[in-house]
CSV table of C-alpha atoms and ligand atoms in Angstrom, one decimal:
chain,number,residue,atom,x,y,z
T,1,MET,CA,0.0,0.0,0.0
T,2,ILE,CA,2.6,2.5,1.1
T,3,GLN,CA,5.3,1.2,-1.1
T,4,SER,CA,3.0,1.7,-4.1
T,5,ILE,CA,3.1,5.5,-3.6
T,6,VAL,CA,6.9,5.6,-3.4
T,7,ASN,CA,8.3,5.5,-6.9
T,8,LYS,CA,11.5,3.9,-8.1
T,9,ARG,CA,13.7,6.9,-7.2
T,10,GLY,CA,12.2,6.9,-3.7
T,11,SER,CA,10.2,10.1,-4.3
T,12,ILE,CA,6.6,10.2,-3.3
T,13,SER,CA,3.8,11.0,-5.8
T,14,ALA,CA,1.1,12.9,-3.9
T,15,SER,CA,-2.5,12.7,-5.0
T,16,SER,CA,-2.2,15.8,-7.2
T,17,GLY,CA,0.8,14.4,-9.0
T,18,ASP,CA,3.3,16.7,-7.2
T,19,ILE,CA,6.5,15.1,-6.2
T,20,ILE,CA,7.4,15.3,-2.5
T,21,SER,CA,11.0,14.5,-1.4
T,22,PRO,CA,11.6,10.9,-0.2
T,23,PRO,CA,11.3,10.5,3.6
T,24,ALA,CA,14.6,11.0,5.4
T,25,ARG,CA,16.2,7.7,6.5
T,26,GLY,CA,17.0,6.8,10.1
T,27,LYS,CA,20.1,8.2,11.8
T,28,SER,CA,22.5,6.1,13.9
T,29,LEU,CA,22.6,6.7,17.7
T,30,ARG,CA,25.4,6.3,20.2
T,31,ILE,CA,24.5,6.5,23.8
T,32,GLU,CA,27.7,6.9,25.7
T,33,GLY,CA,27.8,6.6,29.5
T,34,VAL,CA,24.4,8.3,29.9
T,35,SER,CA,23.1,8.4,33.5
T,36,LYS,CA,20.4,10.4,35.3
T,37,THR,CA,20.0,11.2,39.0
T,38,PHE,CA,17.0,13.3,40.0
T,39,VAL,CA,17.5,15.4,43.1
T,40,ASP,CA,14.3,16.7,44.7
T,41,GLY,CA,15.1,18.3,48.0
T,42,GLU,CA,16.4,15.6,50.3
T,43,ARG,CA,15.2,12.9,47.9
T,44,VAL,CA,17.8,11.5,45.4
T,45,VAL,CA,16.6,9.1,42.8
T,46,GLU,CA,19.2,7.2,40.6
T,47,ALA,CA,16.8,6.8,37.6
T,48,LEU,CA,19.5,5.5,35.3
T,49,ARG,CA,22.9,4.0,35.8
T,50,PRO,CA,25.4,4.7,33.0
T,51,VAL,CA,24.0,3.3,29.7
T,52,ASN,CA,26.1,2.5,26.7
T,53,LEU,CA,24.3,1.6,23.5
T,54,SER,CA,24.9,1.7,19.8
T,55,ILE,CA,21.9,1.8,17.4
T,56,SER,CA,22.3,1.5,13.7
T,57,PRO,CA,20.4,3.7,11.2
T,58,GLY,CA,17.0,2.3,10.5
T,59,GLU,CA,17.0,-0.1,13.4
T,60,PHE,CA,13.8,-0.9,15.4
T,61,VAL,CA,14.8,-1.1,19.0
T,62,CYS,CA,12.3,-1.8,21.8
T,63,PHE,CA,13.0,-0.8,25.5
T,64,LEU,CA,11.3,-3.3,27.8
T,65,GLY,CA,11.1,-3.3,31.6
T,66,PRO,CA,8.9,-2.9,34.6
T,67,SER,CA,7.7,0.5,35.8
T,68,GLY,CA,10.3,2.9,37.2
T,69,CYS,CA,13.4,1.4,35.5
T,70,GLY,CA,14.3,4.6,33.6
T,71,LYS,CA,13.0,3.8,30.1
T,72,SER,CA,11.1,7.1,29.7
T,73,THR,CA,13.9,9.0,31.2
T,74,LEU,CA,16.3,7.6,28.6
T,75,LEU,CA,13.9,8.4,25.8
T,76,SER,CA,13.4,12.0,27.1
T,77,ILE,CA,17.2,12.4,27.2
T,78,ILE,CA,17.5,11.2,23.6
T,79,ALA,CA,14.7,13.6,22.6
T,80,GLY,CA,16.7,16.4,24.2
T,81,LEU,CA,13.9,17.2,26.7
T,82,GLU,CA,15.9,16.2,29.7
T,83,SER,CA,19.7,16.6,30.2
T,84,PRO,CA,21.8,13.6,31.4
T,85,SER,CA,23.7,13.8,34.7
T,86,SER,CA,26.6,12.3,32.8
T,87,GLY,CA,27.5,11.1,29.3
T,88,SER,CA,26.3,12.1,25.8
T,89,ILE,CA,24.1,11.1,22.9
T,90,ILE,CA,25.5,11.2,19.4
T,91,ALA,CA,23.3,11.1,16.4
T,92,ASN,CA,25.1,10.4,13.1
T,93,ASP,CA,28.4,11.4,14.7
T,94,LYS,CA,27.0,14.8,16.1
T,95,PRO,CA,26.4,15.2,19.8
T,96,ILE,CA,22.8,16.1,20.6
T,97,ARG,CA,22.2,19.5,22.2
T,98,GLY,CA,18.6,19.9,23.2
T,99,ALA,CA,15.5,19.0,21.2
T,100,GLY,CA,15.5,18.9,17.4
T,101,THR,CA,13.2,18.0,14.5
T,102,ASP,CA,15.4,15.0,13.7
T,103,ARG,CA,13.9,13.3,16.8
T,104,ILE,CA,10.2,13.3,17.6
T,105,LEU,CA,8.8,11.9,20.8
T,106,LEU,CA,5.3,10.3,20.8
T,107,PHE,CA,3.4,9.5,24.1
T,108,GLN,CA,0.7,7.1,25.3
T,109,GLU,CA,-1.8,9.9,25.0
T,110,ALA,CA,-1.8,11.4,21.5
T,111,ALA,CA,-1.0,15.0,22.2
T,112,LEU,CA,-3.1,16.5,19.4
T,113,PHE,CA,-4.4,20.1,19.4
T,114,PRO,CA,-8.2,19.8,20.2
T,115,TRP,CA,-9.1,22.9,18.3
T,116,LEU,CA,-7.5,21.7,15.0
T,117,ASN,CA,-8.9,19.0,12.7
T,118,VAL,CA,-6.8,16.1,11.6
T,119,GLN,CA,-5.5,17.8,8.5
T,120,LYS,CA,-4.4,20.9,10.4
T,121,ASN,CA,-2.9,18.9,13.2
T,122,VAL,CA,-0.8,17.0,10.7
T,123,GLU,CA,0.2,20.2,9.0
T,124,PHE,CA,1.1,21.9,12.2
T,125,GLY,CA,4.9,21.2,12.3
T,126,LEU,CA,5.2,22.0,8.6
T,127,ARG,CA,3.6,25.4,9.2
T,128,GLN,CA,6.3,26.1,11.9
T,129,THR,CA,9.0,25.5,9.3
T,130,ASN,CA,7.3,27.7,6.7
T,131,VAL,CA,6.5,25.0,4.2
T,132,PRO,CA,4.1,26.7,1.6
T,133,ALA,CA,0.4,26.0,2.1
T,134,LYS,CA,-0.1,23.8,-1.0
T,135,LYS,CA,2.9,21.6,-0.3
T,136,ARG,CA,1.9,21.4,3.4
T,137,ALA,CA,-1.5,20.1,2.4
T,138,GLU,CA,-0.1,17.5,0.0
T,139,ILE,CA,2.4,16.2,2.6
T,140,ALA,CA,-0.3,16.0,5.3
T,141,ARG,CA,-2.6,14.1,2.9
T,142,TYR,CA,0.2,11.7,2.1
T,143,TYR,CA,0.8,10.8,5.7
T,144,ILE,CA,-2.9,10.8,6.6
T,145,ASN,CA,-3.2,8.1,3.8
T,146,MET,CA,-0.3,6.3,5.2
T,147,VAL,CA,-2.0,5.8,8.6
T,148,ASN,CA,-5.3,5.0,6.9
T,149,LEU,CA,-7.2,8.0,8.2
T,150,ASN,CA,-8.3,9.2,4.8
T,151,GLY,CA,-11.9,10.5,5.0
T,152,PHE,CA,-11.2,11.9,8.5
T,153,GLU,CA,-9.2,15.0,7.5
T,154,HIS,CA,-11.9,17.3,8.8
T,155,SER,CA,-12.6,15.5,12.0
T,156,TYR,CA,-11.5,16.9,15.3
T,157,PRO,CA,-9.7,14.9,17.9
T,158,HIS,CA,-12.8,14.4,20.1
T,159,GLN,CA,-14.6,12.8,17.2
T,160,LEU,CA,-11.9,10.1,16.8
T,161,SER,CA,-11.3,6.8,18.7
T,162,GLY,CA,-8.2,6.5,20.8
T,163,GLY,CA,-6.5,4.4,18.1
T,164,MET,CA,-7.4,7.0,15.4
T,165,ARG,CA,-6.0,9.8,17.6
T,166,GLN,CA,-2.8,7.9,18.0
T,167,ARG,CA,-2.6,7.3,14.2
T,168,ALA,CA,-3.2,11.0,13.6
T,169,ALA,CA,-0.3,11.7,16.1
T,170,ILE,CA,1.9,9.3,14.2
T,171,ALA,CA,1.0,11.1,10.9
T,172,ARG,CA,1.8,14.4,12.4
T,173,ALA,CA,5.2,13.2,13.6
T,174,LEU,CA,6.0,11.6,10.2
T,175,ALA,CA,5.0,14.8,8.4
T,176,ILE,CA,8.0,16.6,10.0
T,177,ASP,CA,10.1,13.8,8.6
T,178,PRO,CA,12.3,13.0,11.6
T,179,GLU,CA,15.1,10.5,11.2
T,180,ILE,CA,14.4,9.1,14.7
T,181,LEU,CA,11.0,8.3,16.1
T,182,LEU,CA,10.8,7.9,19.9
T,183,MET,CA,7.6,6.1,21.0
T,184,ASP,CA,6.8,6.0,24.7
T,185,GLU,CA,4.2,3.3,25.2
T,186,PRO,CA,2.3,4.6,22.3
T,187,PHE,CA,-0.4,1.8,22.4
T,188,GLY,CA,-0.5,1.5,26.2
T,189,ALA,CA,-4.0,3.0,26.5
T,190,LEU,CA,-5.6,1.0,23.6
T,191,ASP,CA,-7.6,-2.3,23.6
T,192,ALA,CA,-5.8,-5.4,22.5
T,193,PHE,CA,-7.4,-5.5,19.0
T,194,THR,CA,-6.6,-1.9,18.1
T,195,ARG,CA,-3.1,-2.4,19.6
T,196,ASP,CA,-2.5,-5.4,17.2
T,197,LYS,CA,-3.6,-3.4,14.2
T,198,LEU,CA,-1.5,-0.4,15.1
T,199,GLN,CA,1.6,-2.6,15.7
T,200,ALA,CA,1.2,-4.0,12.2
T,201,GLN,CA,0.8,-0.5,10.8
T,202,VAL,CA,3.9,0.9,12.6
T,203,GLU,CA,5.9,-2.1,11.2
T,204,THR,CA,4.7,-1.3,7.7
T,205,ILE,CA,5.5,2.4,8.1
T,206,TRP,CA,8.9,1.5,9.4
T,207,SER,CA,9.8,-0.8,6.5
T,208,ALA,CA,8.6,1.8,4.0
T,209,THR,CA,10.4,4.8,5.6
T,210,HIS,CA,13.6,3.2,7.1
T,211,LYS,CA,13.4,5.5,10.2
T,212,THR,CA,15.2,4.6,13.4
T,213,ILE,CA,12.6,3.7,15.9
T,214,LEU,CA,13.0,3.5,19.7
T,215,PHE,CA,9.8,2.0,21.2
T,216,VAL,CA,9.1,1.7,25.0
T,217,THR,CA,6.7,-1.0,26.1
T,218,HIS,CA,5.8,-3.2,29.1
T,219,ASN,CA,4.5,-5.8,26.8
T,220,VAL,CA,7.1,-8.6,26.1
T,221,ARG,CA,5.3,-10.0,23.0
T,222,GLU,CA,4.8,-6.5,21.5
T,223,ALA,CA,8.6,-5.9,21.9
T,224,VAL,CA,9.5,-9.3,20.3
T,225,ALA,CA,6.9,-8.7,17.5
T,226,LEU,CA,8.3,-5.3,16.6
T,227,GLY,CA,12.0,-5.1,17.5
T,228,ASP,CA,15.2,-5.9,15.7
T,229,ARG,CA,16.5,-5.7,19.3
T,230,VAL,CA,14.8,-5.9,22.7
T,231,ILE,CA,16.8,-4.0,25.4
T,232,VAL,CA,15.7,-5.2,28.8
T,233,PHE,CA,15.9,-2.8,31.8
T,234,ALA,CA,15.7,-3.5,35.5
T,235,PRO,CA,14.7,-1.0,38.2
T,236,ARG,CA,16.2,0.5,41.4
T,237,PRO,CA,18.6,1.7,40.0
T,238,GLY,CA,17.4,1.8,36.4
T,239,ARG,CA,19.9,-0.1,34.1
T,240,ILE,CA,20.2,-2.3,31.1
T,241,ILE,CA,20.5,-6.0,31.9
T,242,ARG,CA,20.3,-7.6,28.4
T,243,ASP,CA,20.3,-6.8,24.8
T,244,PHE,CA,18.4,-9.5,22.8
T,245,HIS,CA,18.7,-9.6,19.0
T,246,ILE,CA,15.5,-10.8,17.4
T,247,ASN,CA,16.2,-12.6,14.2
T,248,LEU,CA,12.7,-13.9,13.4
T,249,PRO,CA,11.4,-13.2,9.9
T,250,ARG,CA,8.9,-10.4,9.4
T,251,SER,CA,6.0,-9.8,9.5
T,252,ARG,CA,5.6,-11.5,12.8
T,253,SER,CA,2.5,-13.1,14.3
T,254,LEU,CA,1.9,-12.8,18.0
T,255,GLU,CA,0.8,-16.4,18.0
T,256,ASP,CA,4.0,-17.7,16.2
T,257,HIS,CA,5.6,-20.3,18.5
T,258,GLN,CA,9.1,-18.9,17.9
T,259,LEU,CA,7.9,-15.5,19.0
T,260,VAL,CA,6.2,-16.9,22.0
T,261,ASP,CA,9.3,-18.9,23.0
T,262,LYS,CA,11.5,-15.8,22.6
T,263,ALA,CA,9.1,-13.7,24.7
T,264,SER,CA,9.1,-16.3,27.5
T,265,GLU,CA,12.9,-16.4,27.4
T,266,ILE,CA,13.0,-12.7,27.9
T,267,LEU,CA,10.4,-12.8,30.6
T,268,GLN,CA,12.4,-15.4,32.4
T,269,THR,CA,15.5,-13.2,32.3
T,270,LEU,CA,13.6,-10.3,33.8
T,271,ARG,CA,11.9,-12.5,36.5
T,272,LYS,CA,15.3,-14.0,37.5
T,273,GLU,CA,16.8,-10.5,37.8
T,274,MET,CA,13.8,-9.2,39.9
T,275,GLU,CA,14.0,-12.3,42.2
T,276,GLU,CA,17.7,-11.9,42.7
T,277,GLN,CA,17.1,-8.2,43.6
T,278,GLU,CA,14.4,-9.2,46.1
T,279,GLN,CA,16.8,-11.7,47.6
T,280,GLU,CA,19.6,-9.1,47.9
T,281,LYS,CA,17.2,-6.7,49.5
T,282,LYS,CA,16.1,-9.3,52.1
T,283,ILE,CA,19.7,-10.2,52.9
T,284,GLY,CA,20.5,-6.4,53.1
T,285,SER,CA,17.7,-5.8,55.6
T,286,THR,CA,18.9,-8.6,57.9
T,287,VAL,CA,22.6,-7.8,57.8
T,288,HIS,CA,23.3,-4.6,59.7
Z,301,ATP,N1,11.2,14.6,37.1
Z,301,ATP,C1,11.5,13.6,38.0
Z,301,ATP,N2,11.8,13.9,39.2
Z,301,ATP,C2,12.1,13.0,40.2
Z,301,ATP,N3,12.1,11.7,39.9
Z,301,ATP,C3,11.8,11.3,38.6
Z,301,ATP,C4,11.5,12.2,37.6
Z,301,ATP,N4,11.2,11.6,36.5
Z,301,ATP,C5,11.3,10.3,36.8
Z,301,ATP,N5,11.7,10.1,38.1
Z,301,ATP,C6,12.0,8.8,38.7
Z,301,ATP,O1,13.0,8.1,37.9
Z,301,ATP,C7,12.7,6.7,37.9
Z,301,ATP,C8,12.6,6.3,36.5
Z,301,ATP,O2,11.4,6.8,35.9
Z,301,ATP,P1,10.9,6.5,34.4
Z,301,ATP,O3,9.6,7.3,34.2
Z,301,ATP,O4,12.0,6.8,33.5
Z,301,ATP,O5,10.7,5.0,34.4
Z,301,ATP,P2,9.9,4.1,33.4
Z,301,ATP,O6,10.7,2.8,33.3
Z,301,ATP,O7,9.7,4.8,32.1
Z,301,ATP,O8,8.5,3.8,34.1
Z,301,ATP,P3,7.1,3.6,33.5
Z,301,ATP,O9,7.2,2.3,32.7
Z,301,ATP,O10,6.2,3.5,34.7
Z,301,ATP,O11,6.8,4.8,32.6
Z,301,ATP,C9,11.4,6.5,38.8
Z,301,ATP,O12,11.8,6.1,40.1
Z,301,ATP,C10,10.8,7.9,38.8
Z,301,ATP,O13,10.1,8.1,40.0
């Protein structure tokens, strides 16, 4: 569907026949010794122990782990919304300094403007960068098509379902053409059926656009279904405990036995780590 609109040179034919530049491909990311400690009065929270991670251009990487293990903190640091306590993030050999249009962060709740319809929401970022009105409309229509929201251009966010709102938010992010998409539990608030459909859609969009995607989830099967890699985090303090490479063929079915086996291997790793931590805590509380 999407591939059919992208011609042989990689340019996109919009509905009017205009040619829009091909989407920018993903950037590489190097996360070098990135840590974060929050200090709130007397309270000090070590949210993230130093993380080292190398991500290739166009890789789909899932961050998996229980609540409070620093996944969102790391994503915010990569987005440039939070500064690290130590270390640095390098995108395509350039250190990140603050937020930029090469990295877009998407949240669980689609942050659409309620006073703008879908078309205007998707056009919003393009308006900020002074893209002319005609081209803006064409690009927005292209991405609205990509997320299967054609026919809803004039609907307002309150007239859409949660899944449709999230698709509109994805279209708005893609319209800015970031090289890196940062998705923080984007489907966490959706029912299982809608979630499955959106997972498949994100995978299709990813294979058509070759963006680098970092995707935070609590759901092990979702991580294995989508990721080239699943990076497993553990809490207190937040840190990476394993980096699984998922070599299963795409597109993946959640019911596929290899996927189920991989998911249970990852879950076992996480359980073992949590049990060991509990054990250490118990020993620590008895030895004084
Ligand atoms: N602004 C902040 N000030 C103080 N502590 C914070 C702040 N943001 C996060 N933390 C703490 O840092 C730790 C990691 O939080 P973070 O939100 O990154 O975890 P998470 O793995 O994304 O959790 P969840 O899956 O529930 O979203 C938590 O203990 C949290 O309370």
